Amino acid sequence: MSRDPQRHPAELSREELVRYGRHLILPEMGIEGQRRLKASSALVVGAGGLGSPLALYLAAAGVGRLGIVDFDYVDESNLQRQILHGSARVGTSKVESARERLADLNPHIAIEPHDARLTRDNALAILSGYDVVVDGTDNFATRYLVNDACVLLGKTNVHGSIFRFEGQVSVFDAARGPCYRCLYPEPPPAGLVPSCAEGGVLGVLPGVIGALQGVETLKVLLGIGEPLIGRLLLFDALSLSFRELELRKDPECPLCGAHPTIRELVDYEALCGFEPDAELAGGDEIDARELGALRQKDPDLQLIDVRTAHEWAIARIEGSRLIPLGTLPERMDELDPSRPVVLLCHRGIRSARALEFLRSAGFTRLRHLRGGIEAWSRDVDPQVPRY
Ligand SMILES: [Zn+2]
């Protein structure tokens, strides 16, 4: 069980007073703050690109107990960005490589390696032992798993993700703000979003994003400053710019909303592997450019957005109408079945479901936007924000 850092402040040795001197002279921190860090614990999920700066800085800062979960081995192709590991460790397990490096960096803390793949069977047991969870994973299945486990356990989840030249950071704490599912109710279709292995990543990018996660983790553990709760920070390395989006808790969130339907961990491989039926993938889809052209010449077109009101507030296509998927059964009589309908959502999953539903209700002139509003922003109107 996690200890309450406030009730059991740890004593600092002479060596620690010397080591943490630059912390101790910060009025916001002082000896009390440093003792609080020593009595606290954090779990870093993934000892890769994000996990590298995270684990190094959290260890160096004196977080008393640092857990690292990873099942992988150090590969030569990791070293372009995973600065926690070195050439001499190629072929050894990442958590073992991490343990050695971190123990050398700071012998005053406990490193707890979890040499395992995080799954629905072990996630609750592993995460429950730490005060805060830091998500440094590189895939959607684990990201949803970490989010769900954190909400079910009431833990704060310091989120970060990267792709090519862009990254994002937020702090999800369902008691005080939204969770990852409030922001992304559905994973992208399998194969649509390439991994860093397929799409590439600038080596220093996880350094920037992982360091920001480290900042947020220390703030959460110390209870100082304003954490990124309810805010999504977006970083673009090419333009060297930061953008911030306000995130609201989705009252309809199936996990942290008023009437949750997810009460235990689910099958994340299946969740993220979902692909629309083969028959749907063909003639029922319209791509973004095709839709752009069609809107010019067909004034009868009904463009229906089936996302949530929360997502609609972030980004919308001018002239579209919002009918969230959950309300479609009671509101479908607002649609004219004699006129063509194009359905859209974030990435094309919910719109496929909406299409199936309307078809079963007798609608025939139906299509849905392949890749959703994400594709529209990418291919037609870059002014529409992506999230
Ligand atoms: Zn939520």
Coordinates of C-alpha atoms and ligand atoms in Angstrom, one line a residue:
M1 CA 0.0 0.0 0.0
S2 CA 1.1 3.5 -0.6
R3 CA 2.2 5.5 2.4
D4 CA 0.9 8.9 3.2
P5 CA 3.9 11.2 2.6
Q6 CA 2.6 13.9 4.9
R7 CA 2.1 11.6 7.9
H8 CA 5.3 9.8 7.6
P9 CA 8.0 12.2 6.5
A10 CA 11.3 10.5 6.1
E11 CA 14.4 11.7 7.7
L12 CA 17.3 12.9 5.5
S13 CA 20.8 11.8 6.0
R14 CA 23.8 14.1 5.9
E15 CA 24.6 12.8 2.4
E16 CA 21.1 13.5 1.3
L17 CA 21.2 17.0 2.6
V18 CA 24.3 17.7 0.5
R19 CA 22.9 15.9 -2.6
Y20 CA 19.6 17.8 -2.5
G21 CA 21.0 21.2 -1.5
R22 CA 19.6 23.0 -4.6
H23 CA 16.1 21.7 -3.7
L24 CA 16.4 22.5 0.0
I25 CA 17.0 26.2 -0.7
L26 CA 13.8 26.5 -2.8
P27 CA 11.2 28.0 -0.4
E28 CA 8.4 26.0 -2.1
M29 CA 10.2 22.8 -1.3
G30 CA 12.7 23.0 1.6
I31 CA 13.6 20.1 3.9
E32 CA 9.9 19.3 4.3
G33 CA 9.3 19.0 0.6
Q34 CA 12.4 16.8 0.1
R35 CA 11.3 14.5 3.0
R36 CA 7.9 14.3 1.4
L37 CA 9.5 13.2 -1.9
K38 CA 11.6 10.6 -0.1
A39 CA 8.4 9.2 1.5
S40 CA 6.6 9.1 -1.8
S41 CA 6.5 6.7 -4.7
A42 CA 5.9 6.8 -8.5
L43 CA 5.5 4.2 -11.1
V44 CA 6.9 4.8 -14.6
V45 CA 5.1 2.7 -17.2
G46 CA 7.6 2.0 -20.0
A47 CA 11.4 2.4 -19.8
G48 CA 11.6 3.8 -23.3
G49 CA 11.8 7.3 -24.8
L50 CA 9.5 9.0 -22.3
G51 CA 10.5 6.7 -19.5
S52 CA 14.2 7.6 -19.9
P53 CA 14.2 11.3 -18.9
L54 CA 11.3 10.6 -16.5
A55 CA 13.1 7.9 -14.5
L56 CA 16.4 9.7 -14.5
Y57 CA 14.9 13.0 -13.2
L58 CA 12.6 11.4 -10.7
A59 CA 15.4 9.3 -9.4
A60 CA 17.8 12.2 -9.3
A61 CA 15.1 14.4 -7.5
G62 CA 14.9 11.9 -4.7
V63 CA 11.5 10.2 -5.2
G64 CA 11.9 7.5 -2.5
R65 CA 10.5 4.6 -4.3
L66 CA 10.5 4.3 -8.1
G67 CA 8.8 1.5 -9.9
I68 CA 9.6 0.8 -13.6
V69 CA 7.4 -1.5 -15.7
D70 CA 8.7 -2.9 -19.0
F71 CA 8.9 -6.3 -20.6
D72 CA 11.3 -5.4 -23.5
Y73 CA 15.0 -5.7 -24.1
V74 CA 17.4 -2.9 -25.0
D75 CA 17.9 -2.7 -28.7
E76 CA 20.5 -0.7 -30.6
S77 CA 17.7 1.2 -32.4
N78 CA 16.4 2.4 -29.0
L79 CA 19.6 4.4 -28.2
Q80 CA 18.7 7.3 -30.5
R81 CA 16.3 8.5 -27.8
Q82 CA 16.2 6.1 -24.8
I83 CA 19.1 7.8 -22.9
L84 CA 18.5 5.7 -19.8
H85 CA 20.2 2.8 -21.6
G86 CA 23.7 2.4 -23.1
S87 CA 25.5 0.4 -25.8
A88 CA 26.9 -2.0 -23.2
R89 CA 23.3 -2.9 -22.2
V90 CA 22.1 -3.9 -25.6
G91 CA 20.3 -7.3 -25.3
T92 CA 19.7 -7.0 -21.6
S93 CA 16.2 -6.3 -20.1
K94 CA 15.2 -2.7 -20.0
V95 CA 14.2 -2.7 -16.4
E96 CA 17.5 -4.3 -15.4
S97 CA 19.4 -1.7 -17.4
A98 CA 17.3 1.0 -15.8
R99 CA 17.8 -0.4 -12.3
E100 CA 21.6 -0.3 -12.7
R101 CA 21.7 3.2 -14.1
L102 CA 19.3 4.7 -11.6
A103 CA 21.0 3.0 -8.6
D104 CA 24.2 4.5 -9.7
L105 CA 22.6 7.9 -10.2
N106 CA 21.0 7.9 -6.7
P107 CA 21.8 5.1 -4.2
H108 CA 19.4 6.7 -1.6
I109 CA 16.2 5.6 -3.3
A110 CA 14.6 2.2 -3.9
I111 CA 14.2 1.1 -7.5
E112 CA 11.5 -1.5 -8.1
P113 CA 11.8 -3.2 -11.5
H114 CA 8.6 -4.9 -12.8
D115 CA 9.9 -7.1 -15.7
A116 CA 6.5 -7.7 -17.2
R117 CA 4.0 -6.6 -19.8
L118 CA 1.3 -4.5 -18.1
T119 CA -2.0 -6.4 -18.6
R120 CA -5.5 -6.3 -17.3
D121 CA -4.5 -9.2 -15.0
N122 CA -1.6 -7.5 -13.2
A123 CA -2.3 -3.7 -13.7
L124 CA -4.3 -3.1 -10.6
A125 CA -1.9 -5.0 -8.4
I126 CA 1.1 -3.2 -9.7
L127 CA -0.3 0.3 -9.9
S128 CA -2.0 0.2 -6.5
G129 CA 1.5 0.2 -4.8
Y130 CA 2.3 3.7 -5.9
D131 CA 1.2 7.3 -5.1
V132 CA 1.3 8.4 -8.8
V133 CA 1.5 6.7 -12.2
V134 CA 3.4 8.2 -15.1
D135 CA 2.4 6.9 -18.5
G136 CA 5.4 6.6 -20.8
T137 CA 3.8 3.9 -23.1
D138 CA 3.9 3.9 -26.9
N139 CA 0.7 2.1 -27.7
F140 CA -3.0 2.7 -27.3
A141 CA -3.9 -0.6 -25.7
T142 CA -1.6 0.1 -22.7
R143 CA -2.6 3.8 -22.6
Y144 CA -6.3 2.9 -22.1
L145 CA -5.3 0.2 -19.7
V146 CA -3.3 2.7 -17.6
N147 CA -6.0 5.2 -17.7
D148 CA -8.8 2.8 -16.7
A149 CA -6.7 1.3 -13.9
C150 CA -5.9 4.7 -12.5
V151 CA -9.5 5.8 -12.5
L152 CA -10.6 2.6 -10.9
L153 CA -7.9 3.0 -8.2
G154 CA -8.3 6.7 -7.8
K155 CA -4.7 7.4 -8.9
T156 CA -3.3 10.4 -10.7
N157 CA -2.1 9.6 -14.2
V158 CA 0.6 11.8 -15.7
H159 CA 0.1 11.4 -19.4
G160 CA 2.5 12.0 -22.2
S161 CA 2.7 10.9 -25.9
I162 CA 4.8 11.6 -28.9
F163 CA 4.8 11.2 -32.6
R164 CA 7.4 12.4 -35.2
F165 CA 7.8 16.0 -34.1
E166 CA 4.8 16.5 -31.9
G167 CA 4.0 15.6 -28.3
Q168 CA 1.3 16.1 -25.7
V169 CA 1.1 16.2 -21.9
S170 CA -1.7 16.3 -19.5
V171 CA -2.5 15.2 -15.9
F172 CA -5.6 13.0 -15.6
D173 CA -7.1 12.9 -12.1
A174 CA -10.8 11.8 -12.4
A175 CA -11.6 13.3 -8.9
R176 CA -10.6 16.8 -10.1
G177 CA -10.9 16.7 -13.9
P178 CA -11.2 14.6 -17.0
C179 CA -9.6 11.2 -17.8
Y180 CA -8.0 10.0 -21.0
R181 CA -11.4 8.6 -22.1
C182 CA -13.1 11.9 -21.7
L183 CA -10.6 13.2 -24.3
Y184 CA -10.5 10.2 -26.5
P185 CA -13.7 8.1 -26.0
E186 CA -12.5 5.7 -28.8
P187 CA -9.1 4.5 -29.8
P188 CA -8.1 5.1 -33.4
P189 CA -8.8 2.3 -35.9
A190 CA -6.1 -0.3 -35.8
G191 CA -3.4 0.5 -38.4
L192 CA -4.6 4.1 -39.0
V193 CA -2.1 5.8 -36.6
P194 CA 1.4 4.4 -37.2
S195 CA 3.6 3.7 -34.2
C196 CA 6.9 5.6 -33.7
A197 CA 8.6 2.5 -35.1
E198 CA 6.6 3.0 -38.3
G199 CA 6.2 6.8 -38.3
G200 CA 9.5 7.8 -36.8
V201 CA 10.3 10.2 -33.9
L202 CA 12.8 13.0 -33.4
G203 CA 15.3 11.7 -30.8
V204 CA 15.1 14.6 -28.4
L205 CA 11.3 14.9 -28.6
P206 CA 10.6 12.3 -25.8
G207 CA 13.2 14.2 -23.8
V208 CA 11.1 17.3 -23.9
I209 CA 7.8 15.6 -23.2
G210 CA 9.2 13.2 -20.6
A211 CA 10.8 16.0 -18.8
L212 CA 7.5 17.9 -18.7
Q213 CA 5.9 14.8 -17.3
G214 CA 8.7 14.7 -14.7
V215 CA 7.8 18.3 -13.7
E216 CA 4.2 17.4 -13.3
T217 CA 4.9 14.3 -11.3
L218 CA 7.1 16.2 -8.8
K219 CA 4.4 18.9 -8.5
V220 CA 1.7 16.3 -7.8
L221 CA 3.9 14.5 -5.2
L222 CA 4.8 17.8 -3.5
G223 CA 1.3 19.3 -3.9
I224 CA 2.7 22.6 -5.3
G225 CA 1.9 24.8 -8.3
E226 CA -0.9 24.2 -10.7
P227 CA -0.9 20.8 -12.3
L228 CA -2.0 20.2 -15.9
I229 CA -5.4 18.9 -14.8
G230 CA -8.1 19.8 -17.3
R231 CA -5.5 21.1 -19.7
L232 CA -3.8 19.4 -22.7
L233 CA -0.4 20.9 -23.6
L234 CA 0.6 20.3 -27.2
F235 CA 4.2 20.7 -28.4
D236 CA 5.3 21.1 -32.0
A237 CA 9.1 20.8 -32.3
L238 CA 9.3 22.1 -35.9
S239 CA 7.7 25.4 -35.2
L240 CA 8.9 25.3 -31.5
S241 CA 5.5 26.2 -30.2
F242 CA 3.3 25.1 -27.4
R243 CA -0.5 25.2 -27.5
E244 CA -2.9 24.6 -24.7
L245 CA -6.4 23.2 -25.0
E246 CA -8.9 23.3 -22.1
L247 CA -10.2 19.8 -21.3
R248 CA -13.5 19.3 -19.6
K249 CA -14.7 16.3 -17.9
D250 CA -17.2 14.5 -20.0
P251 CA -20.3 13.8 -17.9
E252 CA -21.1 11.0 -20.3
C253 CA -17.7 9.4 -19.9
P254 CA -18.2 5.6 -19.7
L255 CA -15.4 5.4 -17.1
C256 CA -15.4 8.6 -14.9
G257 CA -18.8 10.1 -15.8
A258 CA -22.0 10.3 -13.8
H259 CA -23.2 6.8 -14.9
P260 CA -20.1 4.7 -15.6
T261 CA -20.5 1.6 -17.6
I262 CA -16.9 0.5 -17.3
R263 CA -16.4 -0.9 -13.8
E264 CA -13.5 -3.2 -14.3
L265 CA -10.6 -3.6 -16.8
V266 CA -11.6 -4.7 -20.2
D267 CA -9.8 -6.4 -23.2
Y268 CA -7.6 -3.7 -24.5
E269 CA -6.2 -5.6 -27.4
A270 CA -9.7 -6.1 -28.7
L271 CA -10.7 -2.5 -27.9
C272 CA -7.8 -1.1 -29.9
G273 CA -7.9 -3.8 -32.6
F274 CA -11.4 -2.9 -33.6
E275 CA -11.8 -2.4 -37.3
P276 CA -15.1 -1.6 -39.1
D277 CA -16.6 -4.5 -40.9
A278 CA -15.1 -5.2 -44.3
E279 CA -18.4 -4.4 -46.0
L280 CA -18.5 -1.0 -44.2
A281 CA -15.0 -0.2 -45.3
G282 CA -16.0 0.0 -48.9
G283 CA -18.9 1.8 -50.4
D284 CA -20.2 3.2 -47.2
E285 CA -17.2 5.5 -46.6
I286 CA -16.5 8.9 -48.1
D287 CA -13.0 10.4 -47.8
A288 CA -12.5 14.0 -46.6
R289 CA -11.7 15.5 -50.0
E290 CA -14.6 13.8 -51.7
L291 CA -16.9 15.1 -48.9
G292 CA -15.4 18.6 -49.4
A293 CA -16.4 18.5 -53.1
L294 CA -19.8 16.9 -52.4
R295 CA -20.7 19.6 -50.0
Q296 CA -20.1 22.2 -52.7
K297 CA -22.6 20.7 -55.2
D298 CA -25.2 19.1 -53.0
P299 CA -27.1 21.5 -50.8
D300 CA -29.4 18.7 -49.6
L301 CA -26.6 16.9 -47.8
Q302 CA -27.1 16.4 -44.1
L303 CA -23.8 16.3 -42.3
I304 CA -24.2 14.8 -38.9
D305 CA -21.5 14.8 -36.2
V306 CA -22.1 11.9 -33.7
R307 CA -19.3 12.9 -31.3
T308 CA -20.0 14.2 -27.8
A309 CA -20.8 17.9 -27.0
H310 CA -17.4 18.0 -25.3
E311 CA -15.5 17.1 -28.4
W312 CA -17.8 19.4 -30.5
A313 CA -16.6 22.3 -28.3
I314 CA -13.0 21.5 -29.3
A315 CA -13.5 21.2 -33.0
R316 CA -16.3 21.1 -35.5
I317 CA -16.9 21.2 -39.2
E318 CA -18.8 24.4 -40.2
G319 CA -22.4 23.5 -41.3
S320 CA -22.5 20.1 -39.5
R321 CA -25.0 19.2 -36.9
L322 CA -24.3 17.6 -33.6
I323 CA -26.3 14.5 -32.7
P324 CA -24.2 12.4 -30.2
L325 CA -24.2 8.7 -30.9
G326 CA -25.9 7.9 -27.7
T327 CA -28.9 10.2 -28.5
L328 CA -29.3 9.0 -32.1
P329 CA -32.1 6.5 -31.4
E330 CA -34.3 9.2 -29.9
R331 CA -33.3 12.0 -32.4
M332 CA -33.2 10.2 -35.7
D333 CA -36.6 11.7 -36.7
E334 CA -34.7 15.0 -37.0
L335 CA -33.1 13.5 -40.1
D336 CA -34.8 13.5 -43.5
P337 CA -34.4 9.9 -44.9
S338 CA -35.0 11.2 -48.5
R339 CA -31.9 13.4 -48.4
P340 CA -28.3 12.0 -48.3
V341 CA -26.7 11.7 -44.8
V342 CA -23.0 11.8 -44.1
L343 CA -22.0 10.8 -40.6
L344 CA -18.8 11.8 -38.9
C345 CA -17.0 11.4 -35.6
H346 CA -13.4 11.8 -34.4
R347 CA -11.7 9.0 -36.4
G348 CA -14.4 7.1 -38.1
I349 CA -15.4 4.4 -35.5
R350 CA -18.5 5.8 -34.0
S351 CA -19.7 7.1 -37.3
A352 CA -19.5 3.5 -38.7
R353 CA -21.7 2.3 -35.8
A354 CA -24.1 5.2 -36.4
L355 CA -24.4 4.2 -40.0
E356 CA -25.2 0.6 -39.1
F357 CA -27.8 1.8 -36.7
L358 CA -29.5 4.2 -39.2
R359 CA -29.4 1.5 -41.9
S360 CA -31.2 -0.9 -39.6
A361 CA -33.8 1.9 -39.0
G362 CA -34.4 2.0 -42.8
F363 CA -32.2 4.9 -44.0
T364 CA -30.6 4.1 -47.3
R365 CA -28.7 7.3 -48.5
L366 CA -25.9 6.9 -45.9
R367 CA -22.2 7.3 -45.8
H368 CA -19.6 8.1 -43.1
L369 CA -16.4 10.1 -43.2
R370 CA -13.3 7.9 -43.3
G371 CA -10.9 9.0 -40.6
G372 CA -13.4 11.4 -39.1
I373 CA -12.8 15.1 -38.3
E374 CA -9.1 14.2 -37.9
A375 CA -8.9 13.4 -41.6
W376 CA -11.0 16.5 -42.5
S377 CA -8.5 18.7 -40.6
R378 CA -5.5 17.0 -42.2
D379 CA -6.8 16.9 -45.8
V380 CA -9.3 19.7 -46.2
D381 CA -9.3 22.4 -43.5
P382 CA -6.3 22.7 -41.2
Q383 CA -8.1 25.5 -39.3
V384 CA -10.1 22.8 -37.6
P385 CA -8.1 21.9 -34.5
R386 CA -6.9 18.3 -34.0
Y387 CA -7.0 16.7 -30.6
Ligands
ZN1 ZN -13.5 10.2 -18.2

